[in-house]
Structures are given as structure tokens and as C-alpha cells.
Amino acid sequence: MSVIEMTTLAPARRTHRVPPPVTATELELIVRMADVMFKGGLTPVSVKRSEGVAALILVGRDVGLSPTQSVANIMIVNGRSTIWGDAVPGLVIASGLLEERKEWYEGTEGEDDYTAVCMLKRVGEQPRETRFSFGDAKKANLWGKKGPWTEYPARQAMWRARSWCYRDTFPDVLCGLIFAEEAMDIPEPSGRVTVSQVQPDAVAAIEASAKEKVASIEKLTEYRDDKEHVLGPTESQRERLMELRGALFVEKGATTEEEQDAAWAEALAPYKVASAKQMTQAQIVELIETLGKRNDPFTHPPASPTPAT
């Protein structure tokens, strides 16, 4: 037995993070970001529309990938979301749930008993091993297929062993994603494998809904005539401030309540007030314009914004 990879990590205390629901503000940022990435040529050639980029970002978001990592590592194969195998170990290590991993080969190289073995140990659980041999590949009609199974059969066998082991040991981390390397070997009922990264109709509908919401908010932002005397934001202004406040927290990297309070206080400092309720209409108009210019589509989409006070 020759071990080709071994990692031993100290037991972690961190638990896997469940992503919050996508907000309208976050979706709008994702759509804008996807459009920039598509027009900038930062997407695979199989992506034909920016909506396809947004779909990849949304899938990657659920497993903790950044937008650029999502576009590079998520693929739609036969209508199912998949992830390239190279990205999986990083996700699992980052989750803090991996204690040990090993990969090795057993048997006689080139023979049916030549077997790829992957062992993973999750914190607090018994080790799990999965195996995939050249004989298994022949039974599955993978042996001799044009492409990687002909050129790199040992590595392909390891991809299969690794895929099963990671999926069985860390289902909560992968959220149902299978390895792209495995999915591409699974034909459609017609016998034809299709690789696509565009599911435009559903995403286009979501995009239209998000844009409609933002447009309606901007349309409803009517400022009062007595701007120097009336204090506090209108309802539509308050909604807009909530969105801009969320974007500000992302820009500042403010994740705790204390950090968010400090970031918002800094934004209000030029007006010498502690709350937007103490600002005149003229000041609120100026604040919305100032924060709006700082709303950068390249930043990570914000979490659900907290109401302005």
C-alpha cells in the first residue's frame, strides 16, 4: 500500500454554517455582479448568458464559495448542480469538521484488483473508507471510454472513491452536490450527456422580480418640499436606507452588532446625529446619494439588512 495523500487536523470546534435566505438586495447585487463577470469574460465558454452566471453564484453561495470561486467550480451537468472535485477538500477543511484523511492504492497496477481507496474521519465519528477498483470501472462500463478513463484510469478511479467518501461523510457541507467528474459519466435517459451552465428562464424571472422591486423602491422615494424642517425619513427613504446600510456593512466587513453600530455611526457623523430619525429631509437625500455611490457590485452580497434607526 502506498499512501499518496494524508492530512491530520486537530479536532475543530466550529460547526457548519447554514446560509441565510437570499434577500432582494443580495439578489440584485448577484445579478449585477454576474453581468459584469459575463461581459468581462470571467466565465466558462459554455455559459451563454449572464443569468447562467447568477445561477452558479447562487449554488456556490449555499456551500460557502465566493462568487468567483462559484463560477470556477460549479457546473450544471444533465440539469443537476455539481462541483469540481478539486474544490471539495477545501470546503470540508474550512468547515472545521474534518479530523483526518488518507488516500492510497491497493492491488496490482493495471489489473482488475487495482483499487483506489479514500479514508475520511469526521470529528466525533468513526473513520469511513470507500473503494473503487479497475474491476468496478469495467462493471460500470467506464473502462476504455474515450477521455480521462483511457488516459488517466488510476486518477479517475480515485475521483470515484473520493466522491463517494466525501458525499457520505460530509453531506451537510456539500448540500447534495456531486462531483462533476462523476456526473459527466452518468448519461441522460437518451444516452446523451449534456453539460450546461445556463438555466436562464427561472433565473431571468427572479432577476426581473428583483429589478422590479428595486425600481419600485426608487420610484416611491419622493422627498418632501420642506426639506430643512421635517425630520426623519419617509417610508420609501427608510427602505432605501435599509438596503444601503446592508451594503455599507459588507464594505466595512462589519459582522458583529458592535461593528455594525460603529459603521453606521461613522456614516451619520457628518450630520452630528445618532439616528436617521434626527436628520432633515435635505440631509437624508444627501446621505442616500452618498451611500448609493459607494454601493460596489463587486463586494460580497450583504446579509439581510437591519432596519435603520
PDB file of C-alpha atoms in Angstrom:
ATOM      1  CA  MET A   1       0.000   0.000   0.000  1.00  0.00           C
ATOM      2  CA  SER A   2       1.349   3.428  -0.937  1.00  0.00           C
ATOM      3  CA  VAL A   3      -0.308   6.417   0.688  1.00  0.00           C
ATOM      4  CA  ILE A   4      -0.483   9.257  -1.823  1.00  0.00           C
ATOM      5  CA  GLU A   5      -2.100  11.841   0.428  1.00  0.00           C
ATOM      6  CA  MET A   6      -2.549  12.153   4.171  1.00  0.00           C
ATOM      7  CA  THR A   7      -3.836  15.006   6.289  1.00  0.00           C
ATOM      8  CA  THR A   8      -4.267  15.051  10.056  1.00  0.00           C
ATOM      9  CA  LEU A   9      -6.028  18.011  11.618  1.00  0.00           C
ATOM     10  CA  ALA A  10      -6.680  18.937  15.206  1.00  0.00           C
ATOM     11  CA  PRO A  11     -10.334  18.480  16.178  1.00  0.00           C
ATOM     12  CA  ALA A  12     -12.231  21.651  15.342  1.00  0.00           C
ATOM     13  CA  ARG A  13     -14.927  23.326  17.357  1.00  0.00           C
ATOM     14  CA  ARG A  14     -16.550  25.176  14.506  1.00  0.00           C
ATOM     15  CA  THR A  15     -19.868  23.907  13.134  1.00  0.00           C
ATOM     16  CA  HIS A  16     -21.093  24.070   9.575  1.00  0.00           C
ATOM     17  CA  ARG A  17     -22.809  27.339   8.666  1.00  0.00           C
ATOM     18  CA  VAL A  18     -26.297  27.273   7.180  1.00  0.00           C
ATOM     19  CA  PRO A  19     -26.581  30.151   4.674  1.00  0.00           C
ATOM     20  CA  PRO A  20     -29.393  32.650   5.272  1.00  0.00           C
ATOM     21  CA  PRO A  21     -32.157  33.059   2.681  1.00  0.00           C
ATOM     22  CA  VAL A  22     -31.344  35.264  -0.304  1.00  0.00           C
ATOM     23  CA  THR A  23     -32.727  38.771   0.126  1.00  0.00           C
ATOM     24  CA  ALA A  24     -33.903  41.010  -2.713  1.00  0.00           C
ATOM     25  CA  THR A  25     -30.946  43.321  -2.095  1.00  0.00           C
ATOM     26  CA  GLU A  26     -28.454  40.470  -2.207  1.00  0.00           C
ATOM     27  CA  LEU A  27     -30.026  39.034  -5.346  1.00  0.00           C
ATOM     28  CA  GLU A  28     -29.796  42.398  -7.084  1.00  0.00           C
ATOM     29  CA  LEU A  29     -26.073  42.556  -6.277  1.00  0.00           C
ATOM     30  CA  ILE A  30     -25.571  38.987  -7.521  1.00  0.00           C
ATOM     31  CA  VAL A  31     -27.345  39.788 -10.795  1.00  0.00           C
ATOM     32  CA  ARG A  32     -25.223  42.906 -11.315  1.00  0.00           C
ATOM     33  CA  MET A  33     -22.052  41.039 -10.436  1.00  0.00           C
ATOM     34  CA  ALA A  34     -22.937  38.186 -12.794  1.00  0.00           C
ATOM     35  CA  ASP A  35     -23.463  40.647 -15.636  1.00  0.00           C
ATOM     36  CA  VAL A  36     -20.058  42.245 -15.060  1.00  0.00           C
ATOM     37  CA  MET A  37     -18.317  38.853 -14.864  1.00  0.00           C
ATOM     38  CA  PHE A  38     -20.050  37.648 -18.036  1.00  0.00           C
ATOM     39  CA  LYS A  39     -19.213  40.787 -20.016  1.00  0.00           C
ATOM     40  CA  GLY A  40     -15.665  40.718 -18.662  1.00  0.00           C
ATOM     41  CA  GLY A  41     -15.055  37.193 -19.945  1.00  0.00           C
ATOM     42  CA  LEU A  42     -14.565  35.668 -16.495  1.00  0.00           C
ATOM     43  CA  THR A  43     -16.913  32.744 -17.167  1.00  0.00           C
ATOM     44  CA  PRO A  44     -16.590  29.373 -18.949  1.00  0.00           C
ATOM     45  CA  VAL A  45     -17.410  29.364 -22.661  1.00  0.00           C
ATOM     46  CA  SER A  46     -20.422  27.104 -22.022  1.00  0.00           C
ATOM     47  CA  VAL A  47     -22.160  29.966 -20.207  1.00  0.00           C
ATOM     48  CA  LYS A  48     -24.157  31.835 -22.830  1.00  0.00           C
ATOM     49  CA  ARG A  49     -25.988  34.402 -20.686  1.00  0.00           C
ATOM     50  CA  SER A  50     -25.344  36.360 -17.507  1.00  0.00           C
ATOM     51  CA  GLU A  51     -28.333  34.618 -15.876  1.00  0.00           C
ATOM     52  CA  GLY A  52     -26.347  31.392 -16.057  1.00  0.00           C
ATOM     53  CA  VAL A  53     -23.543  33.073 -14.114  1.00  0.00           C
ATOM     54  CA  ALA A  54     -26.032  34.196 -11.456  1.00  0.00           C
ATOM     55  CA  ALA A  55     -27.293  30.623 -11.135  1.00  0.00           C
ATOM     56  CA  LEU A  56     -23.758  29.347 -10.492  1.00  0.00           C
ATOM     57  CA  ILE A  57     -23.150  32.054  -7.888  1.00  0.00           C
ATOM     58  CA  LEU A  58     -26.377  31.140  -6.074  1.00  0.00           C
ATOM     59  CA  VAL A  59     -25.458  27.441  -5.962  1.00  0.00           C
ATOM     60  CA  GLY A  60     -21.921  28.176  -4.769  1.00  0.00           C
ATOM     61  CA  ARG A  61     -23.240  30.553  -2.122  1.00  0.00           C
ATOM     62  CA  ASP A  62     -25.079  27.695  -0.425  1.00  0.00           C
ATOM     63  CA  VAL A  63     -21.833  25.781   0.166  1.00  0.00           C
ATOM     64  CA  GLY A  64     -19.734  28.804   1.123  1.00  0.00           C
ATOM     65  CA  LEU A  65     -17.974  29.639  -2.150  1.00  0.00           C
ATOM     66  CA  SER A  66     -17.299  33.222  -3.178  1.00  0.00           C
ATOM     67  CA  PRO A  67     -18.818  34.417  -6.482  1.00  0.00           C
ATOM     68  CA  THR A  68     -15.578  33.943  -8.421  1.00  0.00           C
ATOM     69  CA  GLN A  69     -14.991  30.518  -6.853  1.00  0.00           C
ATOM     70  CA  SER A  70     -18.563  29.523  -7.687  1.00  0.00           C
ATOM     71  CA  VAL A  71     -18.146  30.348 -11.365  1.00  0.00           C
ATOM     72  CA  ALA A  72     -14.866  28.432 -11.471  1.00  0.00           C
ATOM     73  CA  ASN A  73     -16.022  25.348  -9.551  1.00  0.00           C
ATOM     74  CA  ILE A  74     -19.776  24.871 -10.079  1.00  0.00           C
ATOM     75  CA  MET A  75     -21.111  23.169 -13.218  1.00  0.00           C
ATOM     76  CA  ILE A  76     -24.571  22.079 -14.332  1.00  0.00           C
ATOM     77  CA  VAL A  77     -24.451  18.542 -15.767  1.00  0.00           C
ATOM     78  CA  ASN A  78     -27.636  16.907 -17.057  1.00  0.00           C
ATOM     79  CA  GLY A  79     -29.666  19.547 -15.238  1.00  0.00           C
ATOM     80  CA  ARG A  80     -28.024  18.878 -11.877  1.00  0.00           C
ATOM     81  CA  SER A  81     -25.697  21.146  -9.908  1.00  0.00           C
ATOM     82  CA  THR A  82     -22.217  19.658  -9.467  1.00  0.00           C
ATOM     83  CA  ILE A  83     -18.869  20.762  -8.095  1.00  0.00           C
ATOM     84  CA  TRP A  84     -15.381  20.081  -9.415  1.00  0.00           C
ATOM     85  CA  GLY A  85     -13.595  17.627  -7.130  1.00  0.00           C
ATOM     86  CA  ASP A  86     -10.594  19.876  -6.558  1.00  0.00           C
ATOM     87  CA  ALA A  87     -12.779  22.326  -4.617  1.00  0.00           C
ATOM     88  CA  VAL A  88     -14.305  19.796  -2.219  1.00  0.00           C
ATOM     89  CA  PRO A  89     -11.355  19.162   0.153  1.00  0.00           C
ATOM     90  CA  GLY A  90     -11.013  22.902   0.694  1.00  0.00           C
ATOM     91  CA  LEU A  91     -14.688  23.246   1.609  1.00  0.00           C
ATOM     92  CA  VAL A  92     -14.524  20.320   4.009  1.00  0.00           C
ATOM     93  CA  ILE A  93     -11.350  21.570   5.702  1.00  0.00           C
ATOM     94  CA  ALA A  94     -12.867  25.064   6.017  1.00  0.00           C
ATOM     95  CA  SER A  95     -15.966  23.575   7.669  1.00  0.00           C
ATOM     96  CA  GLY A  96     -13.869  22.518  10.663  1.00  0.00           C
ATOM     97  CA  LEU A  97     -15.429  19.038  10.643  1.00  0.00           C
ATOM     98  CA  LEU A  98     -12.523  17.064   9.149  1.00  0.00           C
ATOM     99  CA  GLU A  99     -10.126  15.334  11.537  1.00  0.00           C
ATOM    100  CA  GLU A 100      -8.123  13.088   9.209  1.00  0.00           C
ATOM    101  CA  ARG A 101      -7.955  11.957   5.580  1.00  0.00           C
ATOM    102  CA  LYS A 102      -5.878   9.431   3.615  1.00  0.00           C
ATOM    103  CA  GLU A 103      -5.815   8.260   0.001  1.00  0.00           C
ATOM    104  CA  TRP A 104      -3.932   5.268  -1.404  1.00  0.00           C
ATOM    105  CA  TYR A 105      -3.955   2.459  -3.963  1.00  0.00           C
ATOM    106  CA  GLU A 106      -4.036  -1.290  -3.364  1.00  0.00           C
ATOM    107  CA  GLY A 107      -3.586  -4.300  -5.652  1.00  0.00           C
ATOM    108  CA  THR A 108      -1.618  -4.827  -8.851  1.00  0.00           C
ATOM    109  CA  GLU A 109      -1.348  -1.798 -11.096  1.00  0.00           C
ATOM    110  CA  GLY A 110      -3.168  -2.335 -14.375  1.00  0.00           C
ATOM    111  CA  GLU A 111      -5.177  -5.333 -13.113  1.00  0.00           C
ATOM    112  CA  ASP A 112      -8.829  -5.545 -12.086  1.00  0.00           C
ATOM    113  CA  ASP A 113      -7.916  -5.602  -8.385  1.00  0.00           C
ATOM    114  CA  TYR A 114      -6.058  -2.278  -8.580  1.00  0.00           C
ATOM    115  CA  THR A 115      -8.150  -0.214  -6.161  1.00  0.00           C
ATOM    116  CA  ALA A 116      -8.301   3.449  -5.197  1.00  0.00           C
ATOM    117  CA  VAL A 117      -9.095   3.946  -1.506  1.00  0.00           C
ATOM    118  CA  CYS A 118     -10.192   7.140   0.244  1.00  0.00           C
ATOM    119  CA  MET A 119     -10.482   7.357   4.044  1.00  0.00           C
ATOM    120  CA  LEU A 120     -12.050  10.291   5.863  1.00  0.00           C
ATOM    121  CA  LYS A 121     -12.630  10.796   9.577  1.00  0.00           C
ATOM    122  CA  ARG A 122     -15.180  13.323  10.670  1.00  0.00           C
ATOM    123  CA  VAL A 123     -14.798  14.879  14.108  1.00  0.00           C
ATOM    124  CA  GLY A 124     -16.602  12.718  16.651  1.00  0.00           C
ATOM    125  CA  GLU A 125     -17.268   9.843  14.236  1.00  0.00           C
ATOM    126  CA  GLN A 126     -15.568   6.624  13.135  1.00  0.00           C
ATOM    127  CA  PRO A 127     -13.357   6.683  10.006  1.00  0.00           C
ATOM    128  CA  ARG A 128     -15.085   5.890   6.722  1.00  0.00           C
ATOM    129  CA  GLU A 129     -13.413   4.169   3.740  1.00  0.00           C
ATOM    130  CA  THR A 130     -14.665   3.886   0.163  1.00  0.00           C
ATOM    131  CA  ARG A 131     -13.051   1.914  -2.670  1.00  0.00           C
ATOM    132  CA  PHE A 132     -13.252   1.873  -6.440  1.00  0.00           C
ATOM    133  CA  SER A 133     -11.266  -0.637  -8.498  1.00  0.00           C
ATOM    134  CA  PHE A 134     -10.478  -1.090 -12.166  1.00  0.00           C
ATOM    135  CA  GLY A 135     -12.859  -4.060 -11.980  1.00  0.00           C
ATOM    136  CA  ASP A 136     -15.615  -1.736 -10.725  1.00  0.00           C
ATOM    137  CA  ALA A 137     -14.931   0.585 -13.646  1.00  0.00           C
ATOM    138  CA  LYS A 138     -15.370  -2.284 -16.096  1.00  0.00           C
ATOM    139  CA  LYS A 139     -18.651  -3.356 -14.477  1.00  0.00           C
ATOM    140  CA  ALA A 140     -19.918   0.220 -14.761  1.00  0.00           C
ATOM    141  CA  ASN A 141     -18.906   0.367 -18.453  1.00  0.00           C
ATOM    142  CA  LEU A 142     -16.443   3.150 -17.725  1.00  0.00           C
ATOM    143  CA  TRP A 143     -13.299   1.255 -18.681  1.00  0.00           C
ATOM    144  CA  GLY A 144     -11.941   2.201 -22.083  1.00  0.00           C
ATOM    145  CA  LYS A 145     -14.181   5.249 -22.511  1.00  0.00           C
ATOM    146  CA  LYS A 146     -12.562   7.923 -24.639  1.00  0.00           C
ATOM    147  CA  GLY A 147     -11.029  10.632 -22.500  1.00  0.00           C
ATOM    148  CA  PRO A 148      -9.755  10.505 -18.882  1.00  0.00           C
ATOM    149  CA  TRP A 149     -10.729   6.848 -18.342  1.00  0.00           C
ATOM    150  CA  THR A 150      -8.331   5.902 -21.133  1.00  0.00           C
ATOM    151  CA  GLU A 151      -5.614   8.439 -20.374  1.00  0.00           C
ATOM    152  CA  TYR A 152      -5.660   8.537 -16.542  1.00  0.00           C
ATOM    153  CA  PRO A 153      -7.603   5.498 -15.267  1.00  0.00           C
ATOM    154  CA  ALA A 154      -5.963   5.450 -11.820  1.00  0.00           C
ATOM    155  CA  ARG A 155      -6.840   9.075 -11.163  1.00  0.00           C
ATOM    156  CA  GLN A 156     -10.400   8.541 -12.397  1.00  0.00           C
ATOM    157  CA  ALA A 157     -10.791   5.606 -10.014  1.00  0.00           C
ATOM    158  CA  MET A 158      -9.607   7.839  -7.166  1.00  0.00           C
ATOM    159  CA  TRP A 159     -12.147  10.501  -8.145  1.00  0.00           C
ATOM    160  CA  ARG A 160     -14.899   7.892  -7.738  1.00  0.00           C
ATOM    161  CA  ALA A 161     -13.639   6.688  -4.363  1.00  0.00           C
ATOM    162  CA  ARG A 162     -13.161  10.257  -3.174  1.00  0.00           C
ATOM    163  CA  SER A 163     -16.586  11.389  -4.397  1.00  0.00           C
ATOM    164  CA  TRP A 164     -18.452   8.662  -2.552  1.00  0.00           C
ATOM    165  CA  CYS A 165     -16.453   9.128   0.637  1.00  0.00           C
ATOM    166  CA  TYR A 166     -16.882  12.910   0.814  1.00  0.00           C
ATOM    167  CA  ARG A 167     -20.579  12.722  -0.013  1.00  0.00           C
ATOM    168  CA  ASP A 168     -21.241  10.037   2.612  1.00  0.00           C
ATOM    169  CA  THR A 169     -19.141  11.683   5.327  1.00  0.00           C
ATOM    170  CA  PHE A 170     -19.989  15.369   4.805  1.00  0.00           C
ATOM    171  CA  PRO A 171     -23.478  15.588   3.255  1.00  0.00           C
ATOM    172  CA  ASP A 172     -24.223  18.772   5.186  1.00  0.00           C
ATOM    173  CA  VAL A 173     -21.150  20.522   3.790  1.00  0.00           C
ATOM    174  CA  LEU A 174     -21.778  19.570   0.154  1.00  0.00           C
ATOM    175  CA  CYS A 175     -25.550  20.185   0.370  1.00  0.00           C
ATOM    176  CA  GLY A 176     -26.329  17.457  -2.153  1.00  0.00           C
ATOM    177  CA  LEU A 177     -23.705  18.429  -4.742  1.00  0.00           C
ATOM    178  CA  ILE A 178     -21.971  15.556  -6.516  1.00  0.00           C
ATOM    179  CA  PHE A 179     -18.558  15.644  -8.145  1.00  0.00           C
ATOM    180  CA  ALA A 180     -18.599  16.960 -11.720  1.00  0.00           C
ATOM    181  CA  GLU A 181     -16.108  14.236 -12.652  1.00  0.00           C
ATOM    182  CA  GLU A 182     -18.643  11.599 -11.616  1.00  0.00           C
ATOM    183  CA  ALA A 183     -21.687  13.360 -13.061  1.00  0.00           C
ATOM    184  CA  MET A 184     -20.126  13.548 -16.513  1.00  0.00           C
ATOM    185  CA  ASP A 185     -20.020   9.733 -16.580  1.00  0.00           C
ATOM    186  CA  ILE A 186     -23.771   9.500 -15.927  1.00  0.00           C
ATOM    187  CA  PRO A 187     -25.736   9.631 -19.206  1.00  0.00           C
ATOM    188  CA  GLU A 188     -29.187  11.086 -19.633  1.00  0.00           C
ATOM    189  CA  PRO A 189     -32.028   8.623 -20.316  1.00  0.00           C
ATOM    190  CA  SER A 190     -31.447   9.329 -24.009  1.00  0.00           C
ATOM    191  CA  GLY A 191     -27.857   8.171 -23.596  1.00  0.00           C
ATOM    192  CA  ARG A 192     -26.524  11.646 -24.266  1.00  0.00           C
ATOM    193  CA  VAL A 193     -24.574  13.600 -21.662  1.00  0.00           C
ATOM    194  CA  THR A 194     -25.188  17.321 -21.711  1.00  0.00           C
ATOM    195  CA  VAL A 195     -23.027  19.828 -19.886  1.00  0.00           C
ATOM    196  CA  SER A 196     -24.673  23.180 -19.428  1.00  0.00           C
ATOM    197  CA  GLN A 197     -24.235  26.085 -17.088  1.00  0.00           C
ATOM    198  CA  VAL A 198     -27.299  28.020 -18.169  1.00  0.00           C
ATOM    199  CA  GLN A 199     -30.779  27.699 -16.692  1.00  0.00           C
ATOM    200  CA  PRO A 200     -31.985  31.113 -17.876  1.00  0.00           C
ATOM    201  CA  ASP A 201     -35.769  31.033 -17.553  1.00  0.00           C
ATOM    202  CA  ALA A 202     -36.034  30.612 -13.790  1.00  0.00           C
ATOM    203  CA  VAL A 203     -33.140  32.958 -13.043  1.00  0.00           C
ATOM    204  CA  ALA A 204     -34.475  35.550 -15.508  1.00  0.00           C
ATOM    205  CA  ALA A 205     -37.796  35.554 -13.660  1.00  0.00           C
ATOM    206  CA  ILE A 206     -36.037  36.064 -10.319  1.00  0.00           C
ATOM    207  CA  GLU A 207     -33.879  38.806 -11.829  1.00  0.00           C
ATOM    208  CA  ALA A 208     -36.939  40.603 -13.219  1.00  0.00           C
ATOM    209  CA  SER A 209     -38.665  40.407  -9.837  1.00  0.00           C
ATOM    210  CA  ALA A 210     -35.623  41.818  -8.045  1.00  0.00           C
ATOM    211  CA  LYS A 211     -35.215  44.661 -10.536  1.00  0.00           C
ATOM    212  CA  GLU A 212     -38.930  45.463 -10.297  1.00  0.00           C
ATOM    213  CA  LYS A 213     -38.665  45.660  -6.512  1.00  0.00           C
ATOM    214  CA  VAL A 214     -35.645  47.984  -6.643  1.00  0.00           C
ATOM    215  CA  ALA A 215     -37.291  50.138  -9.333  1.00  0.00           C
ATOM    216  CA  SER A 216     -40.464  50.459  -7.274  1.00  0.00           C
ATOM    217  CA  ILE A 217     -38.458  51.492  -4.232  1.00  0.00           C
ATOM    218  CA  GLU A 218     -36.636  54.176  -6.205  1.00  0.00           C
ATOM    219  CA  LYS A 219     -39.908  55.339  -7.790  1.00  0.00           C
ATOM    220  CA  LEU A 220     -41.563  55.671  -4.403  1.00  0.00           C
ATOM    221  CA  THR A 221     -38.669  57.713  -2.997  1.00  0.00           C
ATOM    222  CA  GLU A 222     -40.450  61.075  -3.013  1.00  0.00           C
ATOM    223  CA  TYR A 223     -38.830  63.787  -0.927  1.00  0.00           C
ATOM    224  CA  ARG A 224     -40.896  66.350   0.921  1.00  0.00           C
ATOM    225  CA  ASP A 225     -40.828  70.036  -0.016  1.00  0.00           C
ATOM    226  CA  ASP A 226     -39.947  71.294   3.465  1.00  0.00           C
ATOM    227  CA  LYS A 227     -36.594  69.527   3.416  1.00  0.00           C
ATOM    228  CA  GLU A 228     -34.952  71.748   6.013  1.00  0.00           C
ATOM    229  CA  HIS A 229     -37.618  71.337   8.685  1.00  0.00           C
ATOM    230  CA  VAL A 230     -39.190  67.890   8.537  1.00  0.00           C
ATOM    231  CA  LEU A 231     -37.213  65.327  10.477  1.00  0.00           C
ATOM    232  CA  GLY A 232     -36.960  61.612   9.750  1.00  0.00           C
ATOM    233  CA  PRO A 233     -37.144  59.543   6.554  1.00  0.00           C
ATOM    234  CA  THR A 234     -40.264  58.735   4.599  1.00  0.00           C
ATOM    235  CA  GLU A 235     -41.237  55.063   4.372  1.00  0.00           C
ATOM    236  CA  SER A 236     -39.653  54.724   0.932  1.00  0.00           C
ATOM    237  CA  GLN A 237     -36.499  56.513   2.106  1.00  0.00           C
ATOM    238  CA  ARG A 238     -36.310  54.236   5.122  1.00  0.00           C
ATOM    239  CA  GLU A 239     -36.480  51.185   2.842  1.00  0.00           C
ATOM    240  CA  ARG A 240     -33.692  52.582   0.697  1.00  0.00           C
ATOM    241  CA  LEU A 241     -31.562  53.321   3.745  1.00  0.00           C
ATOM    242  CA  MET A 242     -32.011  49.736   4.939  1.00  0.00           C
ATOM    243  CA  GLU A 243     -30.578  48.463   1.642  1.00  0.00           C
ATOM    244  CA  LEU A 244     -27.669  50.913   1.640  1.00  0.00           C
ATOM    245  CA  ARG A 245     -26.941  50.163   5.286  1.00  0.00           C
ATOM    246  CA  GLY A 246     -26.569  46.455   4.449  1.00  0.00           C
ATOM    247  CA  ALA A 247     -24.182  47.287   1.598  1.00  0.00           C
ATOM    248  CA  LEU A 248     -22.187  49.540   3.935  1.00  0.00           C
ATOM    249  CA  PHE A 249     -21.725  46.713   6.447  1.00  0.00           C
ATOM    250  CA  VAL A 250     -20.352  44.496   3.691  1.00  0.00           C
ATOM    251  CA  GLU A 251     -17.959  47.207   2.533  1.00  0.00           C
ATOM    252  CA  LYS A 252     -16.692  47.716   6.094  1.00  0.00           C
ATOM    253  CA  GLY A 253     -16.586  43.992   6.883  1.00  0.00           C
ATOM    254  CA  ALA A 254     -18.886  44.635   9.845  1.00  0.00           C
ATOM    255  CA  THR A 255     -20.306  41.321  11.039  1.00  0.00           C
ATOM    256  CA  THR A 256     -20.942  41.865  14.746  1.00  0.00           C
ATOM    257  CA  GLU A 257     -23.542  44.199  16.208  1.00  0.00           C
ATOM    258  CA  GLU A 258     -20.803  46.407  17.660  1.00  0.00           C
ATOM    259  CA  GLU A 259     -19.024  46.700  14.301  1.00  0.00           C
ATOM    260  CA  GLN A 260     -22.270  47.490  12.503  1.00  0.00           C
ATOM    261  CA  ASP A 261     -23.216  50.163  15.052  1.00  0.00           C
ATOM    262  CA  ALA A 262     -19.772  51.733  14.624  1.00  0.00           C
ATOM    263  CA  ALA A 263     -20.007  51.704  10.815  1.00  0.00           C
ATOM    264  CA  TRP A 264     -23.443  53.317  10.860  1.00  0.00           C
ATOM    265  CA  ALA A 265     -22.336  55.916  13.412  1.00  0.00           C
ATOM    266  CA  GLU A 266     -19.422  56.816  11.137  1.00  0.00           C
ATOM    267  CA  ALA A 267     -21.826  57.334   8.214  1.00  0.00           C
ATOM    268  CA  LEU A 268     -24.031  59.616  10.345  1.00  0.00           C
ATOM    269  CA  ALA A 269     -21.113  61.520  11.915  1.00  0.00           C
ATOM    270  CA  PRO A 270     -21.015  64.361   9.316  1.00  0.00           C
ATOM    271  CA  TYR A 271     -24.609  65.215  10.241  1.00  0.00           C
ATOM    272  CA  LYS A 272     -23.949  65.172  14.006  1.00  0.00           C
ATOM    273  CA  VAL A 273     -26.895  62.881  14.743  1.00  0.00           C
ATOM    274  CA  ALA A 274     -27.214  59.459  16.335  1.00  0.00           C
ATOM    275  CA  SER A 275     -30.139  58.283  14.207  1.00  0.00           C
ATOM    276  CA  ALA A 276     -31.619  58.887  10.759  1.00  0.00           C
ATOM    277  CA  LYS A 277     -34.808  59.912  12.554  1.00  0.00           C
ATOM    278  CA  GLN A 278     -32.992  63.082  13.714  1.00  0.00           C
ATOM    279  CA  MET A 279     -31.983  64.106  10.173  1.00  0.00           C
ATOM    280  CA  THR A 280     -33.723  66.654   7.965  1.00  0.00           C
ATOM    281  CA  GLN A 281     -35.033  65.682   4.553  1.00  0.00           C
ATOM    282  CA  ALA A 282     -32.146  67.505   2.861  1.00  0.00           C
ATOM    283  CA  GLN A 283     -29.649  65.534   4.946  1.00  0.00           C
ATOM    284  CA  ILE A 284     -31.399  62.235   4.205  1.00  0.00           C
ATOM    285  CA  VAL A 285     -31.319  62.942   0.462  1.00  0.00           C
ATOM    286  CA  GLU A 286     -27.597  63.675   0.694  1.00  0.00           C
ATOM    287  CA  LEU A 287     -26.927  60.535   2.776  1.00  0.00           C
ATOM    288  CA  ILE A 288     -28.785  58.301   0.303  1.00  0.00           C
ATOM    289  CA  GLU A 289     -26.821  59.771  -2.602  1.00  0.00           C
ATOM    290  CA  THR A 290     -23.501  59.372  -0.762  1.00  0.00           C
ATOM    291  CA  LEU A 291     -24.098  55.781   0.274  1.00  0.00           C
ATOM    292  CA  GLY A 292     -25.511  54.913  -3.158  1.00  0.00           C
ATOM    293  CA  LYS A 293     -22.243  55.906  -4.833  1.00  0.00           C
ATOM    294  CA  ARG A 294     -20.342  53.574  -2.516  1.00  0.00           C
ATOM    295  CA  ASN A 295     -22.548  50.580  -3.341  1.00  0.00           C
ATOM    296  CA  ASP A 296     -19.986  48.457  -5.165  1.00  0.00           C
ATOM    297  CA  PRO A 297     -21.342  45.403  -7.132  1.00  0.00           C
ATOM    298  CA  PHE A 298     -18.008  43.610  -6.693  1.00  0.00           C
ATOM    299  CA  THR A 299     -18.384  43.298  -2.944  1.00  0.00           C
ATOM    300  CA  HIS A 300     -19.763  40.074  -1.403  1.00  0.00           C
ATOM    301  CA  PRO A 301     -23.581  40.230  -1.330  1.00  0.00           C
ATOM    302  CA  PRO A 302     -24.743  41.528   2.060  1.00  0.00           C
ATOM    303  CA  ALA A 303     -26.647  39.617   4.655  1.00  0.00           C
ATOM    304  CA  SER A 304     -30.207  40.638   5.445  1.00  0.00           C
ATOM    305  CA  PRO A 305     -30.013  44.368   6.220  1.00  0.00           C
ATOM    306  CA  THR A 306     -31.003  45.550   9.654  1.00  0.00           C
ATOM    307  CA  PRO A 307     -33.507  48.413   9.910  1.00  0.00           C
ATOM    308  CA  ALA A 308     -32.107  51.920  10.104  1.00  0.00           C
ATOM    309  CA  THR A 309     -32.690  53.543  13.437  1.00  0.00           C
TER     310      THR A 309
END
